[in-house]
Structure formats: C-alpha cells, structure tokens
C-alpha cells in the first residue's frame, strides 16, 4: 500500500503531465473530428452548394486555428473530465492493482498473461469510456464550458436521453467495436510479438546491452505496419464518440436530437466562427463499417489517417513502457 508521499508525488506528476499534454490531445481530437466533405452539400431548398466549413490540412494547422479562435482556453478544453478520470483510475490502480515491485519507480497494473492483460484492458476501457466520450465532446463543442459548472456542461454535451439513461453511451453505434478491435490488435498482436522479440524489456532491471538492435528494428517495423490498422480505428472512434444518442418516435435509436437538446444559455467559444466542422446530427453514422465507408466516400481515404505519425510515435514509445 503506497504512503501519502507516494500518492502526493504521483498526483503532482499526473497534474503536471495533464497541463502539458491536454493541449496536444485536444488538437488531435479536433483534427480527427473535423468534418471536411469533398463534395457538394444540399442547402435548405435542395440545391447543391459547395462546402464552406473549415479546411485544415495538418495537425499543427489545427493547433494554430484553435489558438487563433479560442485562445488558451480552447487549447485546454477537456481538462476537467480528463483530470477527474485520470486521478480516479490512477488511484484505483495504485491501491488495488499495483505490482509489489514497480519498475523504474512507476506504478502499474500487475503483469499477467495475454488473456489477463486483455481482460484488464477491456475492463479499464469500459470504466473510462463514458468519461472519454464526455472529454471528446467537451474538446469539440463550439460552446464555452465552465471548468466547475458540471451540470451546465452535461446539459450542453449530452442529450436528454443520455442524461436520463447514461448507459446508452455504451450503445453508441460502432464505438465499442472500434475500441475492442484496437485493444485486441495491441494486446493480442503487438504484445506477444514484443515478448517474443524483446523479452529483456519485461525484466525489472533493463540494460541497453540486453536488447538486440536487429530484433528491435524488426519490432519497430511491425509497429509501423500496425499503424495502418490502428490509426483508422482511432479516427473512427473519435467520430463515433462525439456522435450523440437519442431515441424518439421521430428518430431511430442512433439518430440525434437536432433541436432543443443543448443548454440554450451556453456561450459560444468563437466570436465569428467555429474551430471545426461537425457532421449534421440528423445524419449519424450507424456502425463502425458505415462510419468508415462514409468517411472514405465523403472525405477521402486520407481522413482515416489523420495524424498517423502520432499513433506511430505512441506505439514506438510504448515499446519501453
């Protein structure tokens, strides 16, 4: 059981990491969520008109756009839900799941076999999924949210149906499938390959001379190839997470509440324009496959690989985690 100083140090480190990382994560979410169809749109009278929303071609271009329109407050959208979920999950791991001999002084979940790791990863995903959805929506909403106005934020981000039945967040079409496939690829694909090629990396005392340069290069190549699968899953998961759920006589269970579902008193962050374009809520994605097909048809293949290099860097960095 960790002491008070241990918990304080870890909490301080977590807070510092959030302050540093939240702007980059927020920009990534917005860049991948930005709806940018390449074809014509229909106006209210059914006529074809060109799309006039924001066209952002790069991650850093999105960062500049967020800062230009919303300032530092825009870069730190999603801070509170991320902080709350991170602290709760970290304390849970420290108190109940920490291994007796943490490597490099860092707390972590106990090492288990492949099946145990898969079950643990799936359980943590299920626990964090609602807060992840709220976090993604708070990052992409055009509204200005108070850091401490929890109820107002929830009224803005969630539909009345989601507030009455919060478990419906788990039924967001295709989202669970995307998350499960992503975890399966990492745990059942990359995990065993890493243990096979680089067994020295799982030892408590690691020396650089214990690692084969050839095997490390082979593993890095495999991680790079896995990016071809993982990046589209992350883009799709982002699109599905910000898609709100509603069931009514007018719309089916995956349709959206188009009017009257948000807090009408919520102030907009941008004075003249929104940072990103969002898909119209009356025409939602119906599944993981449907989302992938529509992205390709409406926006092109490249949309599925937005910020692929971040997925690659994360995979390479996790090699030594």
XYZ file of C-alpha atoms in Angstrom:
321
model
C 0.000 0.000 0.000
C 1.614 3.302 -1.065
C 2.126 6.039 1.504
C 0.841 9.595 1.497
C 4.031 10.980 -0.049
C 3.877 8.395 -2.830
C 0.290 9.341 -3.667
C 1.125 13.057 -3.473
C 4.116 12.669 -5.792
C 2.139 10.640 -8.316
C -0.780 13.102 -8.178
C 1.580 16.031 -8.721
C 3.262 14.244 -11.651
C -0.123 13.422 -13.160
C -1.313 17.019 -12.836
C 1.868 18.308 -14.471
C 1.569 15.812 -17.322
C -2.049 16.854 -17.917
C -1.088 20.520 -18.090
C 1.497 19.654 -20.729
C -0.443 17.067 -22.730
C -4.051 18.316 -22.783
C -3.471 20.974 -25.490
C -1.844 18.387 -27.775
C -4.549 15.776 -27.147
C -7.294 18.348 -27.691
C -5.821 19.425 -31.007
C -5.535 15.779 -32.066
C -9.192 15.106 -31.235
C -10.350 18.201 -33.117
C -8.173 17.458 -36.126
C -9.582 13.949 -36.431
C -13.146 15.048 -35.671
C -13.190 17.871 -38.218
C -15.759 17.081 -40.913
C -14.485 18.164 -44.301
C -16.523 16.660 -47.174
C -15.004 16.959 -50.613
C -18.325 17.000 -52.485
C -21.229 19.405 -52.712
C -23.760 19.907 -49.939
C -27.516 20.413 -50.174
C -28.995 23.666 -48.959
C -32.421 24.117 -47.333
C -34.098 24.159 -50.746
C -32.333 21.056 -52.001
C -29.853 22.876 -54.214
C -26.207 21.872 -54.463
C -23.758 24.255 -52.813
C -20.023 23.890 -52.128
C -18.915 23.098 -48.589
C -17.906 26.254 -46.744
C -16.652 24.837 -43.435
C -13.080 24.974 -42.136
C -10.478 23.119 -44.191
C -7.489 22.198 -42.028
C -4.827 20.055 -43.661
C -2.434 19.377 -40.773
C -2.223 18.776 -37.045
C -0.216 21.927 -36.412
C -2.531 23.898 -38.659
C -5.362 22.852 -36.338
C -3.315 23.919 -33.321
C -2.828 27.387 -34.793
C -6.529 27.617 -35.649
C -7.637 26.637 -32.122
C -5.368 29.235 -30.536
C -6.361 31.934 -33.035
C -10.106 31.486 -32.494
C -10.393 30.371 -28.855
C -7.028 31.179 -27.269
C -5.507 29.206 -24.396
C -8.964 28.348 -23.066
C -9.666 26.467 -26.283
C -6.436 24.514 -26.029
C -7.399 23.385 -22.520
C -10.908 22.249 -23.359
C -11.468 18.813 -21.835
C -9.096 19.417 -18.930
C -11.559 18.746 -16.112
C -13.067 15.437 -17.324
C -9.593 14.204 -18.241
C -8.211 15.172 -14.838
C -11.065 13.561 -12.918
C -10.951 10.283 -14.835
C -7.132 10.137 -14.747
C -6.940 10.682 -10.990
C -9.672 8.147 -10.241
C -8.185 5.442 -12.484
C -4.640 6.095 -11.234
C -5.665 5.856 -7.579
C -7.612 2.678 -8.319
C -4.526 1.099 -9.909
C -2.243 2.250 -7.107
C -4.451 0.969 -4.312
C -5.794 -2.266 -5.774
C -3.716 -3.366 -8.762
C -0.147 -2.176 -8.281
C 2.602 -4.767 -8.582
C 4.793 -5.281 -5.495
C 7.956 -4.262 -7.389
C 7.175 -1.338 -9.649
C 9.643 -0.901 -12.472
C 11.683 2.315 -12.602
C 9.700 3.580 -9.580
C 6.460 3.855 -11.574
C 3.173 2.312 -10.517
C 1.472 -0.021 -12.958
C -1.057 -2.808 -13.241
C 0.221 -6.273 -12.313
C 1.784 -8.255 -15.127
C -0.348 -11.195 -16.228
C -0.623 -13.472 -19.217
C -2.052 -12.421 -22.552
C -5.625 -13.280 -21.554
C -5.311 -11.450 -18.237
C -3.888 -8.387 -19.977
C -6.723 -8.450 -22.496
C -9.390 -8.693 -19.796
C -7.723 -5.948 -17.766
C -7.511 -3.651 -20.810
C -11.139 -4.278 -21.722
C -12.255 -3.616 -18.136
C -10.336 -0.337 -17.961
C -11.809 0.686 -21.327
C -15.344 0.024 -20.099
C -14.701 2.012 -16.932
C -13.263 5.012 -18.767
C -15.494 5.009 -21.865
C -18.199 7.414 -20.539
C -15.615 9.952 -19.391
C -13.752 9.589 -22.681
C -16.963 10.399 -24.553
C -17.587 13.453 -22.375
C -13.953 14.527 -22.803
C -14.036 14.253 -26.601
C -17.302 16.167 -26.783
C -16.017 18.893 -24.458
C -12.971 19.283 -26.709
C -15.000 19.544 -29.904
C -18.037 21.520 -28.746
C -18.282 25.088 -30.073
C -19.674 26.138 -26.683
C -17.666 27.650 -23.863
C -17.800 25.355 -20.822
C -17.063 26.295 -17.234
C -14.339 24.290 -15.506
C -16.553 23.813 -12.446
C -20.058 24.056 -13.942
C -20.610 20.315 -14.133
C -24.384 20.277 -14.618
C -24.349 23.009 -17.258
C -21.585 21.176 -19.122
C -23.514 17.901 -19.066
C -26.643 19.646 -20.357
C -24.581 21.005 -23.238
C -22.702 17.809 -24.079
C -25.348 15.132 -23.510
C -28.814 14.736 -24.942
C -31.805 14.430 -22.573
C -31.916 10.722 -23.405
C -28.261 10.280 -22.451
C -28.776 12.176 -19.201
C -31.791 10.050 -18.291
C -30.177 6.794 -19.387
C -26.388 7.256 -19.191
C -25.746 3.593 -20.028
C -26.854 4.383 -23.580
C -23.377 5.845 -24.091
C -22.138 2.255 -24.289
C -24.593 1.661 -27.127
C -23.169 4.412 -29.318
C -23.131 2.673 -32.720
C -19.758 1.147 -33.524
C -17.820 2.761 -30.672
C -17.377 -0.333 -28.521
C -16.437 -2.350 -31.599
C -13.730 0.154 -32.556
C -12.301 0.198 -29.025
C -12.350 -3.597 -28.675
C -10.645 -4.147 -32.036
C -7.997 -1.552 -31.146
C -7.270 -3.250 -27.815
C -7.225 -6.689 -29.444
C -4.676 -5.608 -32.048
C -2.400 -4.127 -29.394
C -2.734 -6.868 -26.758
C -3.053 -9.990 -28.909
C -0.954 -8.699 -31.807
C 1.809 -6.365 -30.694
C 2.038 -7.718 -27.133
C 3.101 -11.308 -27.959
C 5.425 -10.118 -30.726
C 7.099 -7.743 -28.278
C 7.551 -10.523 -25.714
C 8.934 -12.835 -28.397
C 11.404 -10.409 -29.964
C 12.289 -8.307 -26.927
C 11.947 -10.436 -23.790
C 14.551 -8.345 -21.971
C 12.179 -5.356 -21.940
C 9.848 -7.010 -19.428
C 12.648 -7.523 -16.891
C 12.757 -5.180 -13.845
C 16.437 -4.315 -14.414
C 16.940 -3.405 -18.043
C 20.322 -2.754 -19.624
C 20.632 -1.403 -23.136
C 23.127 -4.155 -23.996
C 20.400 -6.752 -23.393
C 18.398 -5.506 -26.382
C 19.135 -6.806 -29.869
C 19.310 -3.971 -32.376
C 18.091 -6.258 -35.170
C 15.086 -7.522 -33.203
C 14.295 -4.001 -32.023
C 14.319 -2.799 -35.637
C 12.024 -5.650 -36.683
C 9.598 -4.777 -33.897
C 9.650 -1.093 -34.850
C 8.770 -2.105 -38.428
C 5.840 -4.191 -37.144
C 4.649 -1.253 -35.045
C 4.821 0.964 -38.117
C 2.715 -1.525 -40.096
C 0.186 -1.734 -37.251
C -0.355 1.991 -37.676
C -2.182 1.171 -40.914
C -4.874 -0.515 -38.812
C -4.776 1.444 -35.553
C -4.975 4.977 -36.977
C -8.292 4.452 -38.833
C -9.734 2.838 -35.690
C -8.735 5.886 -33.643
C -10.206 8.308 -36.187
C -13.445 6.310 -36.336
C -13.631 6.088 -32.534
C -13.246 9.869 -32.320
C -16.069 10.444 -34.819
C -18.367 7.984 -33.037
C -17.598 9.292 -29.536
C -18.789 12.812 -30.400
C -21.969 11.454 -32.009
C -24.812 11.900 -29.540
C -27.510 9.273 -28.975
C -31.251 9.745 -28.834
C -34.335 7.563 -29.202
C -37.706 9.048 -30.078
C -40.661 8.495 -32.333
C -39.075 10.766 -34.950
C -35.607 9.252 -34.975
C -34.331 5.730 -34.536
C -32.062 4.698 -31.672
C -28.922 6.014 -33.358
C -30.320 9.326 -34.516
C -29.694 12.647 -32.901
C -31.773 15.224 -31.105
C -31.341 18.026 -33.561
C -33.198 20.797 -31.811
C -33.582 21.757 -28.186
C -31.184 19.259 -26.638
C -28.419 21.623 -25.567
C -28.390 24.326 -22.953
C -29.528 27.362 -24.913
C -27.715 29.681 -22.476
C -24.329 28.145 -23.295
C -21.954 30.735 -24.691
C -20.018 30.046 -27.883
C -16.217 29.950 -27.677
C -15.556 31.553 -31.066
C -16.930 35.007 -31.739
C -17.280 34.692 -35.507
C -16.664 31.057 -36.497
C -16.275 27.547 -35.140
C -12.891 25.877 -34.961
C -14.038 22.704 -36.694
C -16.935 21.492 -38.796
C -19.155 18.744 -37.399
C -21.333 16.312 -39.262
C -25.052 17.189 -39.155
C -26.702 15.388 -36.264
C -29.702 14.336 -38.352
C -27.471 12.053 -40.441
C -25.422 9.947 -37.994
C -23.085 7.038 -38.549
C -24.874 3.734 -37.946
C -21.937 1.403 -37.278
C -18.162 1.115 -37.421
C -18.288 -0.073 -41.041
C -20.798 2.598 -42.000
C -18.588 5.262 -40.438
C -15.508 4.035 -42.318
C -17.382 3.884 -45.640
C -18.878 7.345 -45.271
C -15.558 8.890 -44.304
C -13.927 7.405 -47.396
C -16.771 8.376 -49.740
C -17.379 11.865 -48.347
C -13.898 12.945 -47.248
C -11.396 10.583 -48.840
C -9.019 7.885 -47.596
C -6.553 10.377 -46.158
C -9.065 11.354 -43.483
C -8.722 7.898 -41.916
C -5.001 8.537 -41.479
C -5.070 11.982 -39.942
C -2.111 12.422 -37.578
C -0.930 8.866 -38.255
C 2.512 9.811 -37.064
C 1.176 10.397 -33.534
C -0.154 6.836 -33.451
C 3.237 5.657 -34.693
C 5.151 7.625 -32.052
C 2.838 6.319 -29.329
C 3.426 2.742 -30.476
C 7.189 3.193 -30.596
C 7.193 4.853 -27.181
C 5.185 2.029 -25.625
C 7.946 -0.394 -26.576
C 9.886 0.541 -23.453
C 6.899 1.210 -21.190
